[in-house]
C-alpha cells in the first residue's frame, strides 16, 4: 500500500518529498495511517489535531495523537476550539462549525509553519459515501465528481493545496495497514461533520446496494473519476464563456451580455447562471435546480416579464443588451425585503383580498378554483413567490404574520415530521435581519401553510385527490 | 396533465400536430395513456403492437390494443415475432431480443407509413429507475443523463426521431389519468426488457431511498436534466476534438494524431478513446473503465511498451505520429485469437513453465512470490492479460484447456454464486467463433481460476490475508 500512496503523493497530489506537510490527525484509523505512511515515505510531516471539546474523551485523544507524533519524532501542533460557541454565533450546526474550525486551524498552521500542503485522510470509501450522498440529494456533476485528491484554490487558501493521499485506498486496506504496523487508533471522530447520515450510508445502505451490484463501491468510485474529468473539461469551457459573456460585475450585481449568453448551449447557460448566483451569494451551498431553470426560461422569453424575483434576495432583469442579476440589498436601498409589521392580518380570498406590506409588496389570495385531475409537480410550482394549496386541507380565514418563537414548519416533500422554523431559515440562508418580519401565510388553525419565496407546507400540498386549489402570490409593485 | 404533455410534445419533442406518429402500445397503463393523450391532442396517431409471443396472454393483449385503437378510430398495426428464435440465433437474452425486435418493428412501421416519429411511453419514474441502474453499475455521464425526450439519430434511424412524451410525467399521474378517463389497461409487459432488476428497484430500493431523502425521485430526475445538458456540451466539444485528432479510420482501424490527443484534457481523451473503441466495436454496450484508463496511460508513456493488448480483440500501438487502435481480425489475418487445441495442458510454475498456443501466444505462470500486506485492487489488476492469484487457495498443478459444456465461472467481485461460462462469454461480447477454444486456467481441482483477457475467479483473488501469490500472464510473441 505504501508504494501506491507514494505514487499518489508524488504524481497526483504533486507533493515534494523534501518539504513539510501538515497532516490533520484525529487519532482514528484513517488519519493515523496517513500520519504513519507519510512519515515512512520520508516526508517531513507535522501532526495537527484540533480538540473540538465536544466529548469527554477529547483531551485524551489529543494526548494520544501527541504521543504518536512524539514516537516518530514528528512535530505536533494542537489547539482547543469552542465549537459550541462558534456554532451559536454563526448560526451553524455543531457539525458544520467543527468542520469549519478544523480546516481553518489546519490551514493557519500550514501557513505559519511554511508547509507545502494540508493533508487529510479521506479514503476511497469516504469518496463513495460522499458521491452517494450527493446522488441522493440530486446533485449535478459538481457533486457527483466527489472529492478531489488535490484542491487548489480551496475555500481556505489560494496558495496551499488541500491533498488527500488516501483517496485511492479502501478502508479495509487502511485497517489491514494498521494491524500490520501494530497501530492502535482511537475511535475516529473525524467524520463528525456528517456522522449520522454517513454512518447510515456506510452500515446500512451500501451493504444493501451491494446486493444489486457486488462491486458497487468500486463502480461508484470509478464513475467519480470519469465525472471529475468531465467536470474539469466543462469548468474550463465555462470559464471561457464567463469571460466572453460578462459585461460588469461588482458588489451585489452581475451583468451579462444577454445575446451571447442566450447563444450558449443550455448546459453552459446553467453553469453561467450558477456562477453569477455564487458570485452574489458565496455562502449558498446548494443552488436550487428550479431557480436556475427559471432564469434560463426568463432569458429565452425576454418579453414575458420585465423582472423576475429569482430566489430570496436576488432579482433578474434586462436592460439594454445586458441581463442583470442583482441582490436586493444593493438594488433596493432602504427597507426592501418583504416584511410584515408586528401583529397579524387576515388574508381574504379573491380581490380585494390582499395584504399590503411595506416597500410595495402585496400578498394576495385568489378564490378557490378547479384543478386538473393531477397536479404536475415537475412542471409547475417552480416560482417560489407563488403557490397553489389544497383548499380542502386549509381552514379559513387564512392570515399573515411574522415569526413567533417556537414556530415549526413542514416543508413540501418532508412527510411525517416538521422542523423548527429557525432551523429552516438557517438552511435556506435567509439573511438574519429578514427573518423576524418575513411574512408567513397560516391556516386558520395556526399552522404555517406557505412561506412566500420558499416552500408551501407538506400537509397543504396539491395531490392527485385535490379538487379545489387556492392560488397565492407575493408580488412587488402593482404591475406584477 | 394533457396540457403539460402538449407542451412537451410540441416544444421538446418537436412534433407537428398534423403529421402521423407511430405509438408503441403494449396495452399497459403507460402506453394506453400515451395513445389516449396523443389522440386527444389531435395528433394522427398510429397504434403499433408487437406480439412477443412469450406469454399465454400475448394474443389477448394484441386484441385489446387493437380494440382500443378501433374505439378511437385510430389505425392499428400489429405483428407477431419469434423472440425465442431470434434470441437463440443472435446469442441474446430473451429480454434483449424482445427489445431489439420491438424497436425494429416500430421504426419499420414508421418508415412504411411515413410517420414523423416513433413515440414510446417511458415516464419520469422509468427515467429515475434507469438513472439509478446506471449509477449502481458505475456509469459515467452518458448513462447518468438517462433517456432523452427526443433522440435523433438513434440506433434504428437517421431520420425518424424516437420521442418520449411522458418522460416528464410521474407514474402516479399516469394512473390517475387512466382512472379519470376510465381507461382499463392490461398488466404492462413493456418493461419486459429489464423486468427483474427494474421491479426490484421500483418496489424495494426506491422506497428505501425515500427514507434517506423523501424527494429522492424528484432529485434524481432533476439531476438527470442537468447531466443531460452537460453531456450535450461535452459531446459537442468531443465531436470537434475528434475531427481535429483523427488521422485515418476504416474497417477495423482508427488512427489518431498522438500529439494532439495527448494535448487534450483527460476528460476529453477518455471520450475520444471510447469513441474509437465504439467505432471498432459498435455492439459493445459498456466499455470498461479500466480499459480506457490503460489506453490513456499508454498514450502518456509512449516508450514503455510498443504495443498494448487493450481488451479482447483490440490492440493499441504507435507508429510515426499516429496512435493506432486496431481490431485483431484486421490486424492479424489468419488464425489470430489465443486458442487452445482440444485437450488439456499442464501449466507448471516458473520458467520454463509455459504453454505455447497457436499464433505466437504464450501462457506463463511464475513461481509463487510474497505479496505486500494488502493488495490494492484499485491500482492493480487493470491489465486483463495478467493476474495474480492466491497461491494458498489454488491446487497445483494448474492446467489449461478450452471450454467444456456446463462450465461455470465465478468472476471476481461476484461473491456467493457462479454464472454459466456461456452466459459470461455473451455478456463480455467475446466473439462466438473464439469461445470454444479460448484458453482457461484451472486449479487442479477443476475450477476455473482465470480467464485470460477477462477476469480472475473470485475464490482465488488476493485478499488482505494473502501471503503468497502466483503471477500469470498471456502474451503474444516472445518479446512480450
XYZ file of N, CA and C in Angstrom, chain B residues 257-417:
483
model
N -3.948 11.411 -34.277
C -2.755 12.226 -34.080
C -2.365 12.153 -32.601
N -1.286 11.427 -32.290
C -0.965 11.174 -30.885
C -0.709 12.467 -30.107
N 0.012 13.383 -30.716
C 0.366 14.642 -30.049
C -0.881 15.459 -29.707
N -1.761 15.578 -30.694
C -2.980 16.364 -30.488
C -3.842 15.728 -29.409
N -3.942 14.400 -29.466
C -4.720 13.669 -28.469
C -4.127 13.865 -27.081
N -2.805 13.774 -26.987
C -2.153 13.899 -25.682
C -2.313 15.305 -25.113
N -2.552 16.294 -25.980
C -2.708 17.669 -25.522
C -4.097 17.975 -24.990
N -5.036 17.054 -25.126
C -6.394 17.276 -24.625
C -6.451 17.021 -23.120
N -7.465 17.576 -22.452
C -7.692 17.259 -21.049
C -8.064 15.773 -20.920
N -7.752 15.139 -19.772
C -8.059 13.704 -19.616
C -9.532 13.383 -19.906
N -10.431 14.264 -19.508
C -11.854 14.014 -19.749
C -12.170 13.887 -21.226
N -11.494 14.682 -22.043
C -11.700 14.623 -23.496
C -10.990 13.395 -24.066
N -9.777 13.131 -23.588
C -9.049 11.938 -24.038
C -9.878 10.674 -23.821
N -10.474 10.562 -22.624
C -11.286 9.375 -22.325
C -12.409 9.214 -23.339
N -13.056 10.309 -23.659
C -14.185 10.229 -24.580
C -13.721 9.902 -26.005
N -12.549 10.393 -26.382
C -12.044 10.081 -27.720
C -11.669 8.601 -27.811
N -11.065 8.072 -26.751
C -10.722 6.639 -26.749
C -12.002 5.805 -26.811
N -13.015 6.195 -26.043
C -14.284 5.469 -26.074
C -14.908 5.517 -27.473
N -14.794 6.660 -28.093
C -15.369 6.795 -29.420
C -14.635 5.909 -30.427
N -13.311 5.839 -30.282
C -12.532 4.981 -31.178
C -12.906 3.513 -30.960
N -13.055 3.123 -29.690
C -13.441 1.732 -29.405
C -14.837 1.465 -29.970
N -15.743 2.412 -29.779
C -17.114 2.233 -30.267
C -17.150 2.150 -31.793
N -16.232 2.834 -32.428
C -16.145 2.767 -33.895
C -15.823 1.334 -34.351
N -14.892 0.697 -33.619
C -14.454 -0.649 -33.996
C -15.381 -1.733 -33.465
N -16.054 -1.444 -32.369
C -16.901 -2.448 -31.713
C -18.263 -1.820 -31.422
N -19.045 -1.539 -32.478
C -20.311 -0.834 -32.261
C -21.281 -1.615 -31.370
N -21.119 -2.922 -31.281
C -22.046 -3.706 -30.465
C -21.745 -3.641 -28.975
N -20.545 -3.201 -28.624
C -20.113 -3.214 -27.221
C -20.896 -2.172 -26.437
N -21.694 -2.613 -25.477
C -22.543 -1.658 -24.763
C -21.781 -0.864 -23.727
N -21.030 -1.566 -22.892
C -20.288 -0.881 -21.841
C -18.811 -1.052 -22.099
N -18.136 0.053 -22.213
C -16.699 -0.034 -22.388
C -16.087 0.109 -21.006
N -15.303 -0.865 -20.621
C -14.800 -0.920 -19.266
C -13.921 0.283 -18.941
N -14.132 0.828 -17.753
C -13.381 1.991 -17.291
C -11.879 1.745 -17.355
N -11.471 0.542 -16.885
C -10.034 0.280 -16.799
C -9.386 0.176 -18.164
N -10.162 -0.303 -19.137
C -9.650 -0.361 -20.500
C -9.273 1.040 -20.972
N -10.156 1.992 -20.701
C -9.913 3.367 -21.132
C -8.719 3.957 -20.384
N -8.625 3.687 -19.074
C -7.501 4.220 -18.299
C -6.169 3.675 -18.812
N -6.166 2.386 -19.190
C -4.931 1.805 -19.708
C -4.515 2.468 -21.011
N -5.480 2.790 -21.842
C -5.160 3.470 -23.099
C -4.568 4.853 -22.824
N -5.146 5.573 -21.855
C -4.643 6.905 -21.512
C -3.215 6.829 -20.988
N -2.963 5.806 -20.177
C -1.642 5.629 -19.611
C -0.621 5.311 -20.719
N -1.040 4.485 -21.654
C -0.183 4.136 -22.793
C 0.162 5.389 -23.598
N -0.824 6.236 -23.756
C -0.624 7.481 -24.500
C 0.362 8.395 -23.776
N 0.257 8.422 -22.436
C 1.117 9.321 -21.655
C 2.559 8.822 -21.601
N 2.760 7.496 -21.711
C 4.123 6.934 -21.617
C 4.415 6.104 -22.844
N 4.660 6.733 -23.946
C 4.754 6.023 -25.213
C 5.916 5.042 -25.287
N 6.956 5.276 -24.501
C 8.150 4.443 -24.676
C 8.098 3.167 -23.861
N 7.110 3.061 -22.971
C 7.098 1.949 -22.030
C 6.930 0.599 -22.727
N 6.019 0.545 -23.679
C 5.912 -0.692 -24.448
C 5.415 -0.341 -25.842
N 5.746 -1.199 -26.752
C 5.484 -0.872 -28.139
C 4.027 -1.103 -28.505
N 3.378 -1.961 -27.770
C 2.057 -2.400 -28.161
C 1.282 -2.798 -26.927
N 0.003 -2.477 -26.910
C -0.828 -2.795 -25.764
C -2.037 -3.586 -26.238
N -2.247 -4.785 -25.638
C -3.487 -5.515 -25.917
C -4.538 -4.881 -25.026
N -5.421 -4.125 -25.623
C -6.286 -3.230 -24.854
C -7.438 -3.979 -24.185
N -8.162 -4.716 -24.948
C -9.258 -5.532 -24.430
C -9.429 -6.609 -25.471
N -10.147 -7.685 -25.130
C -10.222 -8.822 -26.041
C -10.498 -8.337 -27.462
N -9.510 -8.471 -28.297
C -9.751 -8.181 -29.697
C -9.314 -6.821 -30.192
N -8.764 -5.964 -29.341
C -8.295 -4.655 -29.801
C -6.862 -4.423 -29.325
N -6.043 -3.866 -30.213
C -4.661 -3.534 -29.858
C -4.423 -2.046 -30.076
N -3.476 -1.530 -29.295
C -3.123 -0.122 -29.393
C -1.623 -0.056 -29.644
N -1.187 0.717 -30.614
C 0.255 0.911 -30.798
C 0.518 2.256 -31.467
N 1.762 2.702 -31.376
C 2.142 3.965 -32.006
C 2.956 3.680 -33.251
N 2.738 4.492 -34.247
C 3.540 4.386 -35.455
C 3.641 5.797 -36.009
N 4.877 6.286 -36.180
C 5.109 7.670 -36.580
C 4.310 8.591 -35.663
N 3.574 9.539 -36.206
C 2.852 10.467 -35.324
C 1.487 9.951 -34.907
N 1.178 8.703 -35.315
C -0.174 8.204 -35.072
C -0.285 7.256 -33.887
N -1.412 7.315 -33.212
C -1.783 6.286 -32.244
C -2.838 5.426 -32.926
N -2.536 4.151 -33.092
C -3.414 3.250 -33.830
C -4.172 2.333 -32.898
N -5.459 2.237 -33.142
C -6.278 1.248 -32.454
C -6.791 0.307 -33.530
N -6.453 -0.981 -33.388
C -6.852 -1.912 -34.449
C -7.531 -3.139 -33.863
N -8.396 -3.708 -34.663
C -9.069 -4.945 -34.277
C -8.212 -6.117 -34.741
N -8.098 -7.132 -33.888
C -7.249 -8.265 -34.224
C -7.597 -8.874 -35.578
N -8.861 -8.967 -35.858
C -9.267 -9.680 -37.066
C -8.735 -8.998 -38.324
N -8.427 -7.705 -38.201
C -7.885 -6.968 -39.332
C -6.364 -6.988 -39.269
N -5.913 -6.750 -38.055
C -4.516 -6.572 -37.763
C -3.741 -7.875 -37.981
N -4.362 -8.982 -37.714
C -3.697 -10.271 -37.731
C -4.435 -11.240 -38.648
N -4.281 -11.091 -39.935
C -5.009 -12.006 -40.808
C -4.552 -13.440 -40.560
N -5.433 -14.383 -40.702
C -5.099 -15.775 -40.374
C -5.746 -16.137 -39.061
N -5.214 -17.122 -38.392
C -5.738 -17.538 -37.089
C -5.017 -16.706 -36.052
N -5.736 -15.904 -35.299
C -5.040 -14.880 -34.527
C -5.513 -14.772 -33.097
N -6.675 -15.290 -32.774
C -7.109 -15.247 -31.379
C -6.278 -16.244 -30.587
N -6.102 -15.986 -29.288
C -5.484 -17.029 -28.472
C -6.451 -18.206 -28.391
N -6.007 -19.377 -28.815
C -6.876 -20.558 -28.851
C -6.071 -21.757 -28.411
N -6.738 -22.678 -27.761
C -6.051 -23.897 -27.367
C -6.701 -25.063 -28.105
N -5.876 -25.926 -28.702
C -6.456 -27.077 -29.390
C -7.161 -27.974 -28.371
N -7.942 -28.934 -28.833
C -8.657 -29.851 -27.935
C -7.693 -30.453 -26.922
N -8.177 -30.752 -25.727
C -7.358 -31.388 -24.714
C -6.933 -30.414 -23.643
N -6.068 -30.917 -22.776
C -5.608 -30.103 -21.656
C -4.084 -30.036 -21.677
N -3.521 -28.987 -21.107
C -2.069 -28.886 -20.978
C -1.762 -28.445 -19.565
N -0.834 -29.149 -18.900
C -0.484 -28.682 -17.551
C 0.294 -27.372 -17.631
N 0.124 -26.543 -16.612
C 0.827 -25.260 -16.571
C 1.721 -25.277 -15.338
N 3.004 -25.558 -15.573
C 3.936 -25.629 -14.443
C 4.269 -24.217 -13.986
N 4.786 -24.120 -12.751
C 5.131 -22.800 -12.227
C 6.595 -22.495 -12.506
N 6.880 -21.295 -12.905
C 8.260 -20.863 -13.112
C 8.778 -21.300 -14.460
N 9.738 -20.550 -15.009
C 10.318 -20.890 -16.301
C 10.887 -22.280 -16.231
N 10.765 -23.142 -17.205
C 10.081 -22.849 -18.450
C 8.607 -23.268 -18.414
N 7.893 -22.997 -17.334
C 6.507 -23.436 -17.184
C 5.562 -22.633 -18.043
N 5.662 -22.812 -19.336
C 4.830 -22.026 -20.235
C 4.049 -22.949 -21.150
N 2.906 -22.522 -21.557
C 2.142 -23.247 -22.550
C 2.137 -22.409 -23.816
N 2.574 -23.011 -24.882
C 2.600 -22.282 -26.141
C 1.301 -22.549 -26.891
N 0.681 -21.512 -27.376
C -0.573 -21.637 -28.122
C -0.322 -21.243 -29.572
N -1.197 -21.600 -30.477
C -1.010 -21.178 -31.872
C -0.925 -19.650 -31.992
N -0.453 -19.178 -33.135
C -0.374 -17.738 -33.453
C 0.556 -16.966 -32.539
N 1.529 -17.648 -31.950
C 2.539 -16.915 -31.189
C 2.118 -16.510 -29.792
N 1.032 -17.068 -29.257
C 0.610 -16.740 -27.893
C 1.323 -17.659 -26.903
N 1.618 -17.125 -25.719
C 2.237 -17.867 -24.630
C 1.471 -17.619 -23.361
N 1.193 -18.705 -22.639
C 0.569 -18.559 -21.330
C 1.613 -18.987 -20.312
N 1.924 -18.139 -19.334
C 3.005 -18.441 -18.407
C 2.589 -18.181 -16.972
N 3.169 -18.978 -16.062
C 2.935 -18.800 -14.630
C 4.268 -18.689 -13.927
N 4.419 -17.683 -13.095
C 5.661 -17.541 -12.336
C 5.536 -18.258 -11.005
N 6.685 -18.598 -10.416
C 6.678 -19.253 -9.107
C 6.043 -18.318 -8.084
N 5.362 -18.880 -7.076
C 4.693 -18.030 -6.094
C 5.654 -17.060 -5.433
N 5.215 -15.839 -5.249
C 6.057 -14.824 -4.608
C 5.300 -14.188 -3.467
N 6.074 -13.521 -2.612
C 5.475 -12.793 -1.495
C 4.615 -11.650 -2.036
N 3.575 -11.311 -1.321
C 2.868 -10.067 -1.656
C 2.896 -9.166 -0.447
N 2.708 -7.881 -0.682
C 2.646 -6.913 0.418
C 1.450 -7.247 1.291
N 1.302 -6.551 2.385
C 0.239 -6.889 3.334
C -1.154 -6.742 2.716
N -1.312 -5.820 1.805
C -2.634 -5.581 1.252
C -2.519 -5.402 -0.253
N -3.446 -5.982 -0.932
C -3.471 -5.894 -2.370
C -4.347 -4.720 -2.777
N -3.808 -3.789 -3.500
C -4.588 -2.617 -3.865
C -5.372 -2.872 -5.144
N -6.633 -3.217 -4.964
C -7.472 -3.581 -6.109
C -7.671 -2.440 -7.086
N -7.565 -1.223 -6.561
C -7.844 -0.083 -7.422
C -6.724 0.171 -8.409
N -5.504 0.092 -7.890
C -4.373 0.473 -8.737
C -3.863 -0.683 -9.581
N -4.089 -1.906 -9.099
C -3.526 -3.029 -9.825
C -4.583 -3.741 -10.653
N -4.135 -4.809 -11.302
C -5.046 -5.689 -11.990
C -5.852 -4.985 -13.078
N -5.297 -3.931 -13.644
C -6.004 -3.214 -14.694
C -5.805 -3.902 -16.038
N -4.756 -4.719 -16.136
C -4.463 -5.386 -17.405
C -5.102 -6.774 -17.408
N -6.093 -6.997 -18.248
C -6.784 -8.292 -18.202
C -5.926 -9.449 -18.706
N -4.755 -9.184 -19.273
C -3.898 -10.251 -19.768
C -2.884 -10.721 -18.740
N -3.004 -10.161 -17.526
C -2.135 -10.626 -16.456
C -2.959 -10.670 -15.180
N -2.602 -11.558 -14.270
C -3.336 -11.587 -12.992
C -2.454 -12.159 -11.913
N -2.857 -11.918 -10.664
C -2.227 -12.528 -9.500
C -3.302 -13.308 -8.760
N -2.988 -14.560 -8.387
C -3.957 -15.364 -7.649
C -3.339 -15.798 -6.330
N -4.195 -16.093 -5.377
C -3.752 -16.512 -4.052
C -3.223 -17.955 -4.138
N -1.943 -18.136 -3.902
C -1.325 -19.457 -4.074
C -1.927 -20.487 -3.123
N -2.376 -20.051 -1.951
C -2.894 -21.000 -0.973
C -4.328 -21.417 -1.273
N -5.005 -20.664 -2.107
C -6.364 -21.037 -2.490
C -6.351 -22.020 -3.665
N -5.271 -22.015 -4.442
C -5.174 -22.870 -5.627
C -4.686 -24.273 -5.276
N -5.062 -25.247 -6.113
C -4.448 -26.577 -6.016
C -3.579 -26.776 -7.252
N -2.399 -27.347 -7.076
C -1.451 -27.496 -8.184
C -1.368 -28.949 -8.614
N -1.012 -29.281 -9.859
C -0.642 -28.325 -10.900
C -1.865 -27.639 -11.527
N -1.653 -26.387 -11.937
C -2.665 -25.707 -12.735
C -2.694 -26.356 -14.114
N -3.809 -26.222 -14.814
C -3.805 -26.684 -16.202
C -4.660 -25.783 -17.081
N -4.469 -25.941 -18.366
C -5.087 -25.050 -19.347
C -5.933 -25.883 -20.285
N -7.139 -25.414 -20.573
C -7.960 -26.085 -21.582
C -8.960 -25.085 -22.148
N -9.689 -25.501 -23.179
C -10.783 -24.699 -23.740
C -12.070 -24.977 -22.982
N -13.175 -24.494 -23.514
C -14.461 -24.610 -22.832
C -14.995 -26.032 -22.855
N -15.568 -26.476 -21.770
C -16.322 -27.729 -21.715
C -17.794 -27.379 -21.523
N -18.685 -28.227 -22.037
C -20.111 -27.968 -21.796
C -20.378 -27.936 -20.294
N -21.209 -27.030 -19.852
C -21.585 -26.973 -18.438
C -20.607 -26.210 -17.559
N -19.515 -25.692 -18.140
C -18.558 -24.923 -17.345
C -19.256 -23.758 -16.648
N -18.852 -23.546 -15.405
C -19.342 -22.379 -14.665
C -18.147 -21.559 -14.186
N -18.407 -20.280 -13.872
C -17.322 -19.367 -13.525
C -17.850 -18.346 -12.528
N -16.999 -18.008 -11.554
C -17.392 -17.012 -10.553
C -16.480 -15.803 -10.694
N -16.862 -14.834 -11.519
C -15.939 -13.717 -11.784
C -15.626 -12.916 -10.518
N -14.444 -12.360 -10.477
C -14.012 -11.529 -9.353
C -15.085 -10.513 -9.017
N -15.470 -10.419 -7.775
C -16.453 -9.436 -7.343
C -17.820 -10.046 -7.158
N -18.054 -11.200 -7.760
C -19.351 -11.845 -7.623
C -19.247 -12.892 -6.510
N -19.377 -12.424 -5.273
C -19.258 -13.341 -4.145
C -20.517 -14.198 -4.077
N -20.343 -15.460 -3.706
C -21.508 -16.276 -3.357
C -22.094 -17.114 -4.460
N -22.002 -16.707 -5.726
C -22.543 -17.613 -6.741
C -21.834 -17.449 -8.074
